[in-house]
Amino acid sequence: MTTTATTLWPEQLTFPGQTAAHPGPVDMTMMYVMHHGFRRDLAAFAAAASATPVEARSTWRALAARWELFAEVLHHHHSGEDAGLWPTLLDRADAAERRVLEAMEAEHAEIDPILGACAAGFERLAQHADEDARAALAVRLCAARESLGRHLRHEEAEAIALIQRVMTNEEWEQVEEEHFRKDVTFAKVLALVPWAAHDVPGPLRRQVFAKTGRPNHILWLLTRRGFERREALAFRYLD
């Protein structure tokens, strides 16, 4: 890669908790935004499970609804990787890199049942004051945080380095369009934009909107207050 080419590479942003930001031709902004949201949410859910009184039914219902949003976003993200990203990379990877990609899929499979158990726990507590269910949920949320955290670190350290080595930004945008943006309705966008921007430090959030465009910034301005009100209800006992 020539010096002239590398000077055209996009700036890679670094979010709190992120493991690495490999330089290269592919702008990984939205990948890192999503990873920040997953880390943020699981930390908040784990804390809320311990802090929320078991009899606070309206709060548990709000937490259950908020978990549904998190789980839907994560499932869509992992499905896009499994269906579009890993197969594309496998065709271009050497033996060691293929092992990394196989590990990515295996880690997704490890995470899924933990998330399902967490969903069941939130649903139970939304309906009943059950101390045993809350204790079990707290354990499962810690397990989910650890499992997903390991996966995100592995992905940021190795899989994204592979993306930067073998893909162009145009190829990445095609994968995004076909596998990550597919079936994303406007209603989902209205839920996703404030979710993605939540708790991103101000200067970093401005960089994200500069990259992703004014329409996303406008949607955030229109939806952030409603999102924050729901967030305050769900996580009220963390204040």
PDB file of C-alpha atoms in Angstrom:
ATOM      1  CA  MET A   1       0.000   0.000   0.000  1.00  0.00           C
ATOM      2  CA  THR A   2       1.509   3.327  -1.014  1.00  0.00           C
ATOM      3  CA  THR A   3       1.747   6.398   1.199  1.00  0.00           C
ATOM      4  CA  THR A   4      -0.688   8.194  -1.120  1.00  0.00           C
ATOM      5  CA  ALA A   5      -3.267   5.426  -0.706  1.00  0.00           C
ATOM      6  CA  THR A   6      -2.989   5.279   3.078  1.00  0.00           C
ATOM      7  CA  THR A   7      -3.553   9.016   3.372  1.00  0.00           C
ATOM      8  CA  LEU A   8      -6.994   8.419   1.826  1.00  0.00           C
ATOM      9  CA  TRP A   9      -7.990   5.904   4.500  1.00  0.00           C
ATOM     10  CA  PRO A  10     -10.852   7.061   6.751  1.00  0.00           C
ATOM     11  CA  GLU A  11     -10.240   7.999  10.356  1.00  0.00           C
ATOM     12  CA  GLN A  12     -11.162   5.092  12.638  1.00  0.00           C
ATOM     13  CA  LEU A  13     -13.021   6.166  15.775  1.00  0.00           C
ATOM     14  CA  THR A  14     -12.348   4.733  19.219  1.00  0.00           C
ATOM     15  CA  PHE A  15     -15.206   4.374  21.724  1.00  0.00           C
ATOM     16  CA  PRO A  16     -15.032   3.719  25.472  1.00  0.00           C
ATOM     17  CA  GLY A  17     -14.175   0.073  26.111  1.00  0.00           C
ATOM     18  CA  GLN A  18     -13.051  -0.598  22.542  1.00  0.00           C
ATOM     19  CA  THR A  19     -10.105  -2.972  22.130  1.00  0.00           C
ATOM     20  CA  ALA A  20      -8.589  -1.718  18.872  1.00  0.00           C
ATOM     21  CA  ALA A  21      -9.235   0.489  15.841  1.00  0.00           C
ATOM     22  CA  HIS A  22      -7.222  -0.997  12.985  1.00  0.00           C
ATOM     23  CA  PRO A  23      -6.265   1.410  10.207  1.00  0.00           C
ATOM     24  CA  GLY A  24      -7.356   0.533   6.719  1.00  0.00           C
ATOM     25  CA  PRO A  25      -9.590   1.433   3.790  1.00  0.00           C
ATOM     26  CA  VAL A  26     -12.886   0.375   5.407  1.00  0.00           C
ATOM     27  CA  ASP A  27     -14.719   2.895   7.580  1.00  0.00           C
ATOM     28  CA  MET A  28     -15.748   0.806  10.610  1.00  0.00           C
ATOM     29  CA  THR A  29     -17.664   3.606  12.346  1.00  0.00           C
ATOM     30  CA  MET A  30     -21.024   1.848  12.567  1.00  0.00           C
ATOM     31  CA  MET A  31     -19.452  -1.424  13.693  1.00  0.00           C
ATOM     32  CA  TYR A  32     -17.791   0.372  16.581  1.00  0.00           C
ATOM     33  CA  VAL A  33     -20.990   2.312  17.376  1.00  0.00           C
ATOM     34  CA  MET A  34     -22.873  -0.975  17.690  1.00  0.00           C
ATOM     35  CA  HIS A  35     -20.186  -2.554  19.845  1.00  0.00           C
ATOM     36  CA  HIS A  36     -20.280   0.450  22.176  1.00  0.00           C
ATOM     37  CA  GLY A  37     -24.051   0.078  22.505  1.00  0.00           C
ATOM     38  CA  PHE A  38     -23.818  -3.640  23.308  1.00  0.00           C
ATOM     39  CA  ARG A  39     -21.184  -3.082  26.004  1.00  0.00           C
ATOM     40  CA  ARG A  40     -23.097  -0.154  27.479  1.00  0.00           C
ATOM     41  CA  ASP A  41     -26.393  -2.020  27.601  1.00  0.00           C
ATOM     42  CA  LEU A  42     -25.120  -5.198  29.223  1.00  0.00           C
ATOM     43  CA  ALA A  43     -23.307  -3.202  31.895  1.00  0.00           C
ATOM     44  CA  ALA A  44     -26.520  -1.284  32.633  1.00  0.00           C
ATOM     45  CA  PHE A  45     -28.713  -4.397  32.624  1.00  0.00           C
ATOM     46  CA  ALA A  46     -26.370  -6.238  34.979  1.00  0.00           C
ATOM     47  CA  ALA A  47     -26.399  -3.316  37.407  1.00  0.00           C
ATOM     48  CA  ALA A  48     -30.178  -2.870  37.146  1.00  0.00           C
ATOM     49  CA  ALA A  49     -30.874  -6.535  37.894  1.00  0.00           C
ATOM     50  CA  SER A  50     -29.175  -6.151  41.272  1.00  0.00           C
ATOM     51  CA  ALA A  51     -30.468  -2.668  42.103  1.00  0.00           C
ATOM     52  CA  THR A  52     -34.140  -2.872  41.076  1.00  0.00           C
ATOM     53  CA  PRO A  53     -36.511  -3.938  43.887  1.00  0.00           C
ATOM     54  CA  VAL A  54     -38.166  -7.213  42.997  1.00  0.00           C
ATOM     55  CA  GLU A  55     -41.629  -5.735  43.625  1.00  0.00           C
ATOM     56  CA  ALA A  56     -41.091  -2.740  41.262  1.00  0.00           C
ATOM     57  CA  ARG A  57     -43.344  -4.185  38.594  1.00  0.00           C
ATOM     58  CA  SER A  58     -43.521  -1.165  36.261  1.00  0.00           C
ATOM     59  CA  THR A  59     -39.729  -0.911  36.267  1.00  0.00           C
ATOM     60  CA  TRP A  60     -39.303  -4.595  35.449  1.00  0.00           C
ATOM     61  CA  ARG A  61     -41.783  -4.200  32.603  1.00  0.00           C
ATOM     62  CA  ALA A  62     -39.743  -1.261  31.298  1.00  0.00           C
ATOM     63  CA  LEU A  63     -36.561  -3.306  31.632  1.00  0.00           C
ATOM     64  CA  ALA A  64     -38.158  -6.219  29.763  1.00  0.00           C
ATOM     65  CA  ALA A  65     -39.177  -3.895  26.912  1.00  0.00           C
ATOM     66  CA  ARG A  66     -35.712  -2.342  26.842  1.00  0.00           C
ATOM     67  CA  TRP A  67     -34.149  -5.819  26.731  1.00  0.00           C
ATOM     68  CA  GLU A  68     -36.266  -6.613  23.663  1.00  0.00           C
ATOM     69  CA  LEU A  69     -34.754  -3.612  21.863  1.00  0.00           C
ATOM     70  CA  PHE A  70     -31.213  -4.620  22.813  1.00  0.00           C
ATOM     71  CA  ALA A  71     -31.768  -8.267  21.836  1.00  0.00           C
ATOM     72  CA  GLU A  72     -33.340  -7.343  18.486  1.00  0.00           C
ATOM     73  CA  VAL A  73     -30.456  -5.038  17.574  1.00  0.00           C
ATOM     74  CA  LEU A  74     -27.851  -7.626  18.608  1.00  0.00           C
ATOM     75  CA  HIS A  75     -29.621 -10.455  16.761  1.00  0.00           C
ATOM     76  CA  HIS A  76     -29.846  -8.390  13.571  1.00  0.00           C
ATOM     77  CA  HIS A  77     -26.162  -7.459  13.860  1.00  0.00           C
ATOM     78  CA  HIS A  78     -24.975 -11.027  14.409  1.00  0.00           C
ATOM     79  CA  SER A  79     -27.264 -12.363  11.675  1.00  0.00           C
ATOM     80  CA  GLY A  80     -25.716  -9.904   9.208  1.00  0.00           C
ATOM     81  CA  GLU A  81     -22.246 -11.050  10.167  1.00  0.00           C
ATOM     82  CA  ASP A  82     -23.127 -14.745   9.904  1.00  0.00           C
ATOM     83  CA  ALA A  83     -24.993 -14.435   6.593  1.00  0.00           C
ATOM     84  CA  GLY A  84     -22.858 -11.894   4.782  1.00  0.00           C
ATOM     85  CA  LEU A  85     -19.621 -10.845   6.433  1.00  0.00           C
ATOM     86  CA  TRP A  86     -17.972 -14.081   7.567  1.00  0.00           C
ATOM     87  CA  PRO A  87     -18.695 -15.929   4.269  1.00  0.00           C
ATOM     88  CA  THR A  88     -17.188 -13.034   2.300  1.00  0.00           C
ATOM     89  CA  LEU A  89     -14.056 -13.087   4.433  1.00  0.00           C
ATOM     90  CA  LEU A  90     -13.734 -16.881   4.394  1.00  0.00           C
ATOM     91  CA  ASP A  91     -13.261 -16.805   0.632  1.00  0.00           C
ATOM     92  CA  ARG A  92     -10.199 -14.564   1.070  1.00  0.00           C
ATOM     93  CA  ALA A  93      -8.682 -15.825   4.324  1.00  0.00           C
ATOM     94  CA  ASP A  94      -5.674 -18.032   4.920  1.00  0.00           C
ATOM     95  CA  ALA A  95      -5.843 -21.032   7.274  1.00  0.00           C
ATOM     96  CA  ALA A  96      -5.164 -19.050  10.458  1.00  0.00           C
ATOM     97  CA  GLU A  97      -7.673 -16.380   9.492  1.00  0.00           C
ATOM     98  CA  ARG A  98     -10.310 -19.010   8.723  1.00  0.00           C
ATOM     99  CA  ARG A  99      -9.920 -20.288  12.279  1.00  0.00           C
ATOM    100  CA  VAL A 100     -10.633 -16.772  13.551  1.00  0.00           C
ATOM    101  CA  LEU A 101     -13.797 -16.593  11.446  1.00  0.00           C
ATOM    102  CA  GLU A 102     -14.938 -20.031  12.574  1.00  0.00           C
ATOM    103  CA  ALA A 103     -14.442 -18.823  16.154  1.00  0.00           C
ATOM    104  CA  MET A 104     -16.613 -15.784  15.424  1.00  0.00           C
ATOM    105  CA  GLU A 105     -19.535 -18.035  14.481  1.00  0.00           C
ATOM    106  CA  ALA A 106     -18.938 -20.346  17.445  1.00  0.00           C
ATOM    107  CA  GLU A 107     -18.933 -17.376  19.816  1.00  0.00           C
ATOM    108  CA  HIS A 108     -22.269 -16.199  18.404  1.00  0.00           C
ATOM    109  CA  ALA A 109     -23.685 -19.665  19.090  1.00  0.00           C
ATOM    110  CA  GLU A 110     -22.374 -19.517  22.667  1.00  0.00           C
ATOM    111  CA  ILE A 111     -23.983 -16.133  23.321  1.00  0.00           C
ATOM    112  CA  ASP A 112     -27.464 -16.869  21.935  1.00  0.00           C
ATOM    113  CA  PRO A 113     -28.749 -19.267  24.640  1.00  0.00           C
ATOM    114  CA  ILE A 114     -27.490 -16.963  27.407  1.00  0.00           C
ATOM    115  CA  LEU A 115     -29.443 -14.096  25.890  1.00  0.00           C
ATOM    116  CA  GLY A 116     -32.542 -16.288  25.651  1.00  0.00           C
ATOM    117  CA  ALA A 117     -32.270 -17.140  29.343  1.00  0.00           C
ATOM    118  CA  CYS A 118     -31.955 -13.439  30.185  1.00  0.00           C
ATOM    119  CA  ALA A 119     -35.069 -12.629  28.171  1.00  0.00           C
ATOM    120  CA  ALA A 120     -36.997 -15.276  30.088  1.00  0.00           C
ATOM    121  CA  GLY A 121     -35.785 -13.791  33.362  1.00  0.00           C
ATOM    122  CA  PHE A 122     -36.940 -10.290  32.467  1.00  0.00           C
ATOM    123  CA  GLU A 123     -40.307 -11.641  31.345  1.00  0.00           C
ATOM    124  CA  ARG A 124     -40.741 -13.521  34.631  1.00  0.00           C
ATOM    125  CA  LEU A 125     -39.905 -10.450  36.726  1.00  0.00           C
ATOM    126  CA  ALA A 126     -42.197  -8.245  34.641  1.00  0.00           C
ATOM    127  CA  GLN A 127     -45.053 -10.461  35.874  1.00  0.00           C
ATOM    128  CA  HIS A 128     -44.042 -11.714  39.325  1.00  0.00           C
ATOM    129  CA  ALA A 129     -42.004 -10.638  42.343  1.00  0.00           C
ATOM    130  CA  ASP A 130     -39.584 -13.552  42.326  1.00  0.00           C
ATOM    131  CA  GLU A 131     -36.299 -13.218  44.252  1.00  0.00           C
ATOM    132  CA  ASP A 132     -34.962 -16.492  42.867  1.00  0.00           C
ATOM    133  CA  ALA A 133     -35.650 -15.310  39.322  1.00  0.00           C
ATOM    134  CA  ARG A 134     -33.853 -12.044  40.007  1.00  0.00           C
ATOM    135  CA  ALA A 135     -30.817 -13.852  41.431  1.00  0.00           C
ATOM    136  CA  ALA A 136     -30.716 -16.152  38.419  1.00  0.00           C
ATOM    137  CA  LEU A 137     -31.093 -13.211  36.039  1.00  0.00           C
ATOM    138  CA  ALA A 138     -28.217 -11.350  37.679  1.00  0.00           C
ATOM    139  CA  VAL A 139     -25.953 -14.365  37.161  1.00  0.00           C
ATOM    140  CA  ARG A 140     -27.042 -14.784  33.542  1.00  0.00           C
ATOM    141  CA  LEU A 141     -26.519 -11.116  32.766  1.00  0.00           C
ATOM    142  CA  CYS A 142     -22.987 -11.280  34.144  1.00  0.00           C
ATOM    143  CA  ALA A 143     -22.390 -14.345  31.976  1.00  0.00           C
ATOM    144  CA  ALA A 144     -23.795 -12.530  28.941  1.00  0.00           C
ATOM    145  CA  ARG A 145     -21.604  -9.516  29.613  1.00  0.00           C
ATOM    146  CA  GLU A 146     -18.496 -11.677  29.916  1.00  0.00           C
ATOM    147  CA  SER A 147     -19.285 -13.842  26.877  1.00  0.00           C
ATOM    148  CA  LEU A 148     -20.184 -10.962  24.585  1.00  0.00           C
ATOM    149  CA  GLY A 149     -17.277  -8.920  25.914  1.00  0.00           C
ATOM    150  CA  ARG A 150     -14.811 -11.659  24.974  1.00  0.00           C
ATOM    151  CA  HIS A 151     -16.374 -11.917  21.539  1.00  0.00           C
ATOM    152  CA  LEU A 152     -16.211  -8.169  20.886  1.00  0.00           C
ATOM    153  CA  ARG A 153     -12.577  -8.038  21.991  1.00  0.00           C
ATOM    154  CA  HIS A 154     -11.735 -10.958  19.697  1.00  0.00           C
ATOM    155  CA  GLU A 155     -13.596  -9.399  16.783  1.00  0.00           C
ATOM    156  CA  GLU A 156     -11.989  -5.983  17.230  1.00  0.00           C
ATOM    157  CA  ALA A 157      -8.501  -7.436  17.648  1.00  0.00           C
ATOM    158  CA  GLU A 158      -8.505  -9.998  14.827  1.00  0.00           C
ATOM    159  CA  ALA A 159     -11.590 -10.118  12.600  1.00  0.00           C
ATOM    160  CA  ILE A 160     -11.615  -6.389  11.876  1.00  0.00           C
ATOM    161  CA  ALA A 161      -7.900  -6.513  11.076  1.00  0.00           C
ATOM    162  CA  LEU A 162      -8.815  -9.095   8.423  1.00  0.00           C
ATOM    163  CA  ILE A 163     -11.588  -6.870   7.066  1.00  0.00           C
ATOM    164  CA  GLN A 164      -9.082  -4.057   6.653  1.00  0.00           C
ATOM    165  CA  ARG A 165      -6.628  -6.363   4.881  1.00  0.00           C
ATOM    166  CA  VAL A 166      -8.912  -7.992   2.306  1.00  0.00           C
ATOM    167  CA  MET A 167     -11.899  -5.674   1.695  1.00  0.00           C
ATOM    168  CA  THR A 168     -12.391  -2.310   0.061  1.00  0.00           C
ATOM    169  CA  ASN A 169     -14.776   0.243   1.506  1.00  0.00           C
ATOM    170  CA  GLU A 170     -17.070  -0.263  -1.497  1.00  0.00           C
ATOM    171  CA  GLU A 171     -17.240  -3.997  -0.795  1.00  0.00           C
ATOM    172  CA  TRP A 172     -17.953  -3.308   2.868  1.00  0.00           C
ATOM    173  CA  GLU A 173     -20.779  -0.927   1.970  1.00  0.00           C
ATOM    174  CA  GLN A 174     -22.289  -3.608  -0.270  1.00  0.00           C
ATOM    175  CA  VAL A 175     -22.245  -6.123   2.597  1.00  0.00           C
ATOM    176  CA  GLU A 176     -23.800  -3.506   4.876  1.00  0.00           C
ATOM    177  CA  GLU A 177     -26.541  -2.772   2.366  1.00  0.00           C
ATOM    178  CA  GLU A 178     -27.357  -6.422   1.652  1.00  0.00           C
ATOM    179  CA  HIS A 179     -27.047  -7.888   5.136  1.00  0.00           C
ATOM    180  CA  PHE A 180     -27.120  -5.179   7.817  1.00  0.00           C
ATOM    181  CA  ARG A 181     -29.548  -2.592   6.430  1.00  0.00           C
ATOM    182  CA  LYS A 182     -31.848  -5.150   4.815  1.00  0.00           C
ATOM    183  CA  ASP A 183     -35.355  -5.247   6.309  1.00  0.00           C
ATOM    184  CA  VAL A 184     -34.641  -2.270   8.572  1.00  0.00           C
ATOM    185  CA  THR A 185     -37.911  -0.340   8.511  1.00  0.00           C
ATOM    186  CA  PHE A 186     -38.232   3.365   9.255  1.00  0.00           C
ATOM    187  CA  ALA A 187     -39.831   2.462  12.602  1.00  0.00           C
ATOM    188  CA  LYS A 188     -36.732   0.451  13.466  1.00  0.00           C
ATOM    189  CA  VAL A 189     -34.506   3.341  12.430  1.00  0.00           C
ATOM    190  CA  LEU A 190     -36.443   5.622  14.799  1.00  0.00           C
ATOM    191  CA  ALA A 191     -35.658   3.208  17.640  1.00  0.00           C
ATOM    192  CA  LEU A 192     -32.079   2.523  16.570  1.00  0.00           C
ATOM    193  CA  VAL A 193     -30.743   6.073  16.149  1.00  0.00           C
ATOM    194  CA  PRO A 194     -31.250   7.250  19.763  1.00  0.00           C
ATOM    195  CA  TRP A 195     -30.173   3.819  21.028  1.00  0.00           C
ATOM    196  CA  ALA A 196     -26.910   4.044  19.087  1.00  0.00           C
ATOM    197  CA  ALA A 197     -26.153   7.629  20.181  1.00  0.00           C
ATOM    198  CA  HIS A 198     -26.997   7.099  23.850  1.00  0.00           C
ATOM    199  CA  ASP A 199     -24.077   7.758  26.213  1.00  0.00           C
ATOM    200  CA  VAL A 200     -21.627   8.365  23.370  1.00  0.00           C
ATOM    201  CA  PRO A 201     -19.366  11.241  24.513  1.00  0.00           C
ATOM    202  CA  GLY A 202     -20.374  14.519  22.863  1.00  0.00           C
ATOM    203  CA  PRO A 203     -17.263  15.131  20.710  1.00  0.00           C
ATOM    204  CA  LEU A 204     -17.309  11.516  19.526  1.00  0.00           C
ATOM    205  CA  ARG A 205     -21.051  11.661  18.798  1.00  0.00           C
ATOM    206  CA  ARG A 206     -20.486  14.737  16.631  1.00  0.00           C
ATOM    207  CA  GLN A 207     -17.817  12.836  14.687  1.00  0.00           C
ATOM    208  CA  VAL A 208     -20.240   9.955  14.142  1.00  0.00           C
ATOM    209  CA  PHE A 209     -22.967  12.244  12.813  1.00  0.00           C
ATOM    210  CA  ALA A 210     -20.425  14.009  10.592  1.00  0.00           C
ATOM    211  CA  LYS A 211     -19.688  10.613   9.036  1.00  0.00           C
ATOM    212  CA  THR A 212     -23.242   9.216   8.893  1.00  0.00           C
ATOM    213  CA  GLY A 213     -25.018  12.351   7.684  1.00  0.00           C
ATOM    214  CA  ARG A 214     -27.406  15.105   8.736  1.00  0.00           C
ATOM    215  CA  PRO A 215     -30.594  12.984   8.455  1.00  0.00           C
ATOM    216  CA  ASN A 216     -29.384  10.749  11.295  1.00  0.00           C
ATOM    217  CA  HIS A 217     -28.552  13.803  13.378  1.00  0.00           C
ATOM    218  CA  ILE A 218     -32.044  15.197  12.796  1.00  0.00           C
ATOM    219  CA  LEU A 219     -33.645  11.855  13.721  1.00  0.00           C
ATOM    220  CA  TRP A 220     -31.622  11.828  16.931  1.00  0.00           C
ATOM    221  CA  LEU A 221     -32.772  15.346  17.812  1.00  0.00           C
ATOM    222  CA  LEU A 222     -36.391  14.274  17.244  1.00  0.00           C
ATOM    223  CA  THR A 223     -36.218  10.997  19.178  1.00  0.00           C
ATOM    224  CA  ARG A 224     -33.659  11.434  21.941  1.00  0.00           C
ATOM    225  CA  ARG A 225     -35.987  12.903  24.583  1.00  0.00           C
ATOM    226  CA  GLY A 226     -38.515  10.091  24.305  1.00  0.00           C
ATOM    227  CA  PHE A 227     -35.719   7.541  24.413  1.00  0.00           C
ATOM    228  CA  GLU A 228     -34.163   9.153  27.482  1.00  0.00           C
ATOM    229  CA  ARG A 229     -37.517   9.195  29.284  1.00  0.00           C
ATOM    230  CA  ARG A 230     -37.916   5.458  28.690  1.00  0.00           C
ATOM    231  CA  GLU A 231     -34.303   4.928  29.704  1.00  0.00           C
ATOM    232  CA  ALA A 232     -34.843   6.792  32.957  1.00  0.00           C
ATOM    233  CA  LEU A 233     -37.852   4.592  33.787  1.00  0.00           C
ATOM    234  CA  ALA A 234     -36.103   1.320  33.011  1.00  0.00           C
ATOM    235  CA  PHE A 235     -32.882   2.188  34.851  1.00  0.00           C
ATOM    236  CA  ARG A 236     -34.346   4.423  37.537  1.00  0.00           C
ATOM    237  CA  TYR A 237     -32.703   2.544  40.418  1.00  0.00           C
ATOM    238  CA  LEU A 238     -29.213   3.143  39.058  1.00  0.00           C
ATOM    239  CA  ASP A 239     -29.425   6.878  39.855  1.00  0.00           C
TER     240      ASP A 239
END
